[in-house]
C-alpha positions as MATLAB code, in Angstrom:
seq = 'MSSADAHRPPETPRLLDHLIELRARLLRGAVGVILAFLGLMPFAGKLYTQLAHPLLKTLPNSGHLIATDPAGGFFVPMKLAFMTAVFVTAPWLLYQAWAFVAPGLYRREKRIALPLLVSAVTLFYVGCAFAYFVVLPAAFGFLARFTPDVVAQTPDIGKYLDFVSVIFLAFGASFELPVALVILVLLGWVTTAQLREWRGYAVVAIFAVAAVITPPDVVSQLMLAVPMCLLYEAGIIAARVVGKR';
ca = [
      69.924   33.600  120.393;
      69.628   32.917  116.797;
      72.723   32.596  114.267;
      70.846   35.353  112.648;
      71.082   37.308  115.605;
      75.358   36.617  116.149;
      75.813   37.586  112.654;
      73.960   40.897  113.017;
      76.198   43.915  112.771;
      75.845   46.311  115.822;
      73.756   49.045  115.641;
      74.810   52.329  114.970;
      74.681   54.812  117.565;
      71.218   57.032  117.291;
      70.822   60.730  116.650;
      69.932   61.223  120.250;
      73.036   59.766  121.372;
      75.162   62.343  119.516;
      72.696   65.033  120.623;
      73.322   64.223  123.808;
      77.233   63.953  123.761;
      76.728   67.422  121.887;
      74.813   69.022  124.340;
      77.366   67.345  127.141;
      80.246   69.030  125.304;
      78.827   72.359  124.754;
      77.888   72.394  128.660;
      81.352   71.797  129.431;
      82.695   74.462  127.504;
      80.180   76.940  128.719;
      80.910   76.446  132.111;
      84.767   76.621  131.458;
      84.291   80.360  130.131;
      81.889   81.212  132.902;
      84.444   79.874  135.352;
      86.975   81.986  133.813;
      84.641   85.115  133.469;
      83.812   84.967  137.040;
      87.651   84.473  137.865;
      88.697   87.583  135.970;
      85.803   90.185  136.662;
      87.717   91.065  139.607;
      90.622   92.308  137.761;
      88.422   93.465  134.896;
      89.935   96.965  135.697;
      93.817   95.661  135.574;
      92.631   94.367  132.469;
      91.639   97.094  130.772;
      94.421   99.167  131.754;
      96.957   96.637  130.377;
      95.025   96.379  127.279;
      95.078  100.091  127.091;
      99.022  100.486  127.687;
     100.250  100.505  123.970;
      98.195  103.869  123.579;
      98.597  105.566  126.633;
     102.614  105.370  126.185;
     101.883  107.279  122.950;
      99.792  109.933  124.584;
     100.684  113.182  125.983;
     100.817  113.714  130.008;
      96.934  115.554  129.541;
      95.838  112.803  127.477;
      93.806  110.224  128.887;
      90.737  107.646  127.977;
      86.905  108.632  128.474;
      83.690  106.930  128.869;
      81.000  109.014  126.710;
      78.326  106.040  128.054;
      77.596  106.508  131.661;
      77.995  103.182  132.110;
      81.000  102.370  129.840;
      83.456  102.563  132.952;
      81.666   99.166  134.147;
      80.320   97.548  130.937;
      83.793   97.966  129.172;
      85.562   96.241  131.603;
      83.259   93.625  131.843;
      82.925   92.644  128.215;
      86.774   92.588  128.121;
      86.880   89.923  130.946;
      84.494   88.155  128.925;
      86.594   87.938  125.968;
      90.001   87.545  127.755;
      88.220   84.438  129.551;
      86.683   83.390  125.643;
      90.421   83.509  124.776;
      91.733   81.785  128.179;
      89.297   79.083  127.289;
      89.671   78.370  123.525;
      92.156   75.268  124.053;
      89.581   73.755  126.527;
      87.023   74.747  123.810;
      88.519   73.054  121.370;
      89.330   70.355  122.856;
      85.526   69.489  123.553;
      85.106   70.047  119.753;
      88.073   67.588  119.191;
      86.747   65.010  121.738;
      83.187   65.128  120.194;
      84.665   64.465  116.431;
      87.367   62.162  116.772;
      85.458   59.190  117.583;
      84.620   59.213  114.117;
      88.022   59.798  112.330;
      90.169   57.093  111.030;
      93.509   56.813  113.173;
      95.541   58.483  109.897;
      93.274   61.154  110.152;
      93.565   62.142  113.593;
      97.370   62.331  113.342;
      97.020   64.847  110.451;
      93.965   66.633  112.494;
      95.450   66.946  115.849;
      98.898   68.460  115.065;
      96.784   71.290  112.694;
      94.630   71.873  115.038;
      97.318   72.158  117.937;
      99.304   74.537  115.203;
      96.258   76.795  114.395;
      95.486   77.800  118.275;
      99.406   78.166  118.825;
      99.447   80.567  115.730;
      96.427   82.507  116.736;
      98.170   83.052  119.865;
     101.397   84.062  118.483;
      99.509   86.774  116.160;
      97.553   88.169  118.861;
     101.107   88.416  120.707;
     102.514   90.099  117.482;
      99.718   92.450  117.481;
      99.712   93.378  121.079;
     103.720   93.848  121.692;
     104.652   95.028  118.300;
     102.115   96.052  116.165;
      99.988   98.324  118.473;
     102.560  100.263  119.609;
     104.367  100.898  116.044;
     100.741  102.156  114.826;
      99.979  104.422  117.922;
     103.406  105.996  117.906;
     103.240  106.518  114.153;
      99.609  107.911  114.566;
     100.283  110.383  117.547;
     103.327  111.624  115.394;
     101.068  113.157  112.730;
      98.511  114.195  115.370;
      98.469  118.414  115.636;
      98.952  119.550  118.978;
      95.942  121.820  119.372;
      93.935  118.398  119.002;
      93.449  116.574  122.659;
      93.363  113.209  122.208;
      90.860  111.264  124.522;
      89.489  107.927  122.784;
      86.612  106.181  124.186;
      87.392  103.253  126.278;
      84.511  101.123  124.105;
      85.899  102.441  120.708;
      89.094  101.653  121.571;
      88.284   98.094  122.799;
      86.442   97.072  119.582;
      89.525   98.457  117.383;
      92.199   96.232  119.475;
      89.567   93.514  119.152;
      89.667   93.803  115.160;
      93.336   94.267  115.268;
      93.903   91.056  117.502;
      91.163   89.139  115.301;
      93.162   90.350  111.841;
      96.280   89.072  113.045;
      95.456   86.089  115.139;
      93.681   84.899  111.662;
      96.368   85.989  108.989;
      98.522   83.865  111.249;
      96.555   80.586  110.282;
      97.934   81.056  106.778;
     100.451   78.101  107.012;
      98.291   75.805  108.545;
      95.632   76.608  105.719;
      97.979   76.104  102.789;
      98.765   72.264  104.144;
      94.889   71.601  104.522;
      94.852   72.811  100.686;
      97.393   70.641   99.946;
      96.179   67.800  102.222;
      92.941   67.889  100.059;
      94.526   67.785   97.028;
      93.193   71.223   95.566;
      96.668   72.721   95.079;
     100.463   71.565   94.905;
     103.205   72.996   96.397;
     104.933   73.699   92.994;
     101.306   75.793   92.466;
     101.896   77.635   95.501;
     105.513   78.640   94.684;
     104.086   79.802   91.361;
     101.665   81.583   92.491;
     104.048   83.418   95.102;
     104.006   86.641   93.007;
      99.892   86.961   92.839;
      99.901   85.743   96.605;
     101.898   88.730   97.332;
      99.665   91.117   95.936;
      96.867   89.348   97.803;
      98.561   89.448  100.966;
      98.828   93.418  100.778;
      95.581   94.052   99.252;
      94.028   92.342  102.374;
      96.491   93.545  104.966;
      95.355   97.324  103.468;
      92.151   96.439  103.999;
      91.640   94.815  107.552;
      94.407   97.284  109.331;
      94.344  100.661  109.827;
      94.810  103.232  107.274;
      98.556  103.769  108.272;
     101.506  102.258  106.742;
     102.985  101.015  109.859;
     100.447   98.597  110.555;
      99.919   97.575  107.038;
     103.803   96.280  106.407;
     103.527   94.750  109.621;
     100.922   92.632  108.856;
     101.707   91.946  104.982;
     105.604   91.016  105.472;
     104.656   88.571  108.076;
     102.015   86.972  106.118;
     104.548   86.905  103.422;
     106.851   85.086  105.363;
     104.296   82.641  106.643;
     103.299   81.809  102.795;
     106.727   80.561  102.415;
     106.441   78.583  105.848;
     103.137   77.481  104.306;
     104.906   75.801  101.290;
     107.824   73.956  103.248;
     105.390   72.607  106.017;
     102.880   71.496  102.990;
     105.889   69.495  101.244;
     107.077   68.272  104.272;
     103.513   66.782  105.439;
     102.408   65.948  102.005;
     105.809   63.522  101.715;
     104.952   62.070  105.008;
];
């Protein structure tokens, strides 16, 4: 080997190597979702019954869910089972994404990115749990009190699943606010002092967003807006702590 070859820098990984690695990570993530879906399929009916529990508690004795589509009684629970599989395997999917990206990060970037990723996943789950255990029972109870007695309450199972999915996504995404604020401060786009100064505008924006993405009732809007205001304050504190470190 010549001296020139000895001092030659190592060749950078080819694009094909990255594509192969990406394909492997995608396949592992897909296999995880499929296995979880197959495991949940026998319990699809029970999953839907559990999901409908906040609504069923507010319906009168004669109220029940219906399936307007002849095949809805089968496909809607299967759709819920698949959505639950994705929900349950989200940490596994994010791990595959992290394993693909992490080798290209510096140690300092890893120390920052990994806690933010874990916090984002945790807050999303907390937001969904808050929506299921607190928001849905309160919202359905509020709506049921204003429903005339002559109206037969027979919601469609497909529309109910779509409605609840939107609520879960709205609350799960909204609970990511502290992580978003920390990222903005770390990127240098805003400062914690500016976030404190903009507190009044943030509250107005939060209530406007809550009015748009929640059902048209005051209860669910307040139950989204108030936690988001608290999370905004938590985001300022977290950004100040992380920024000092």
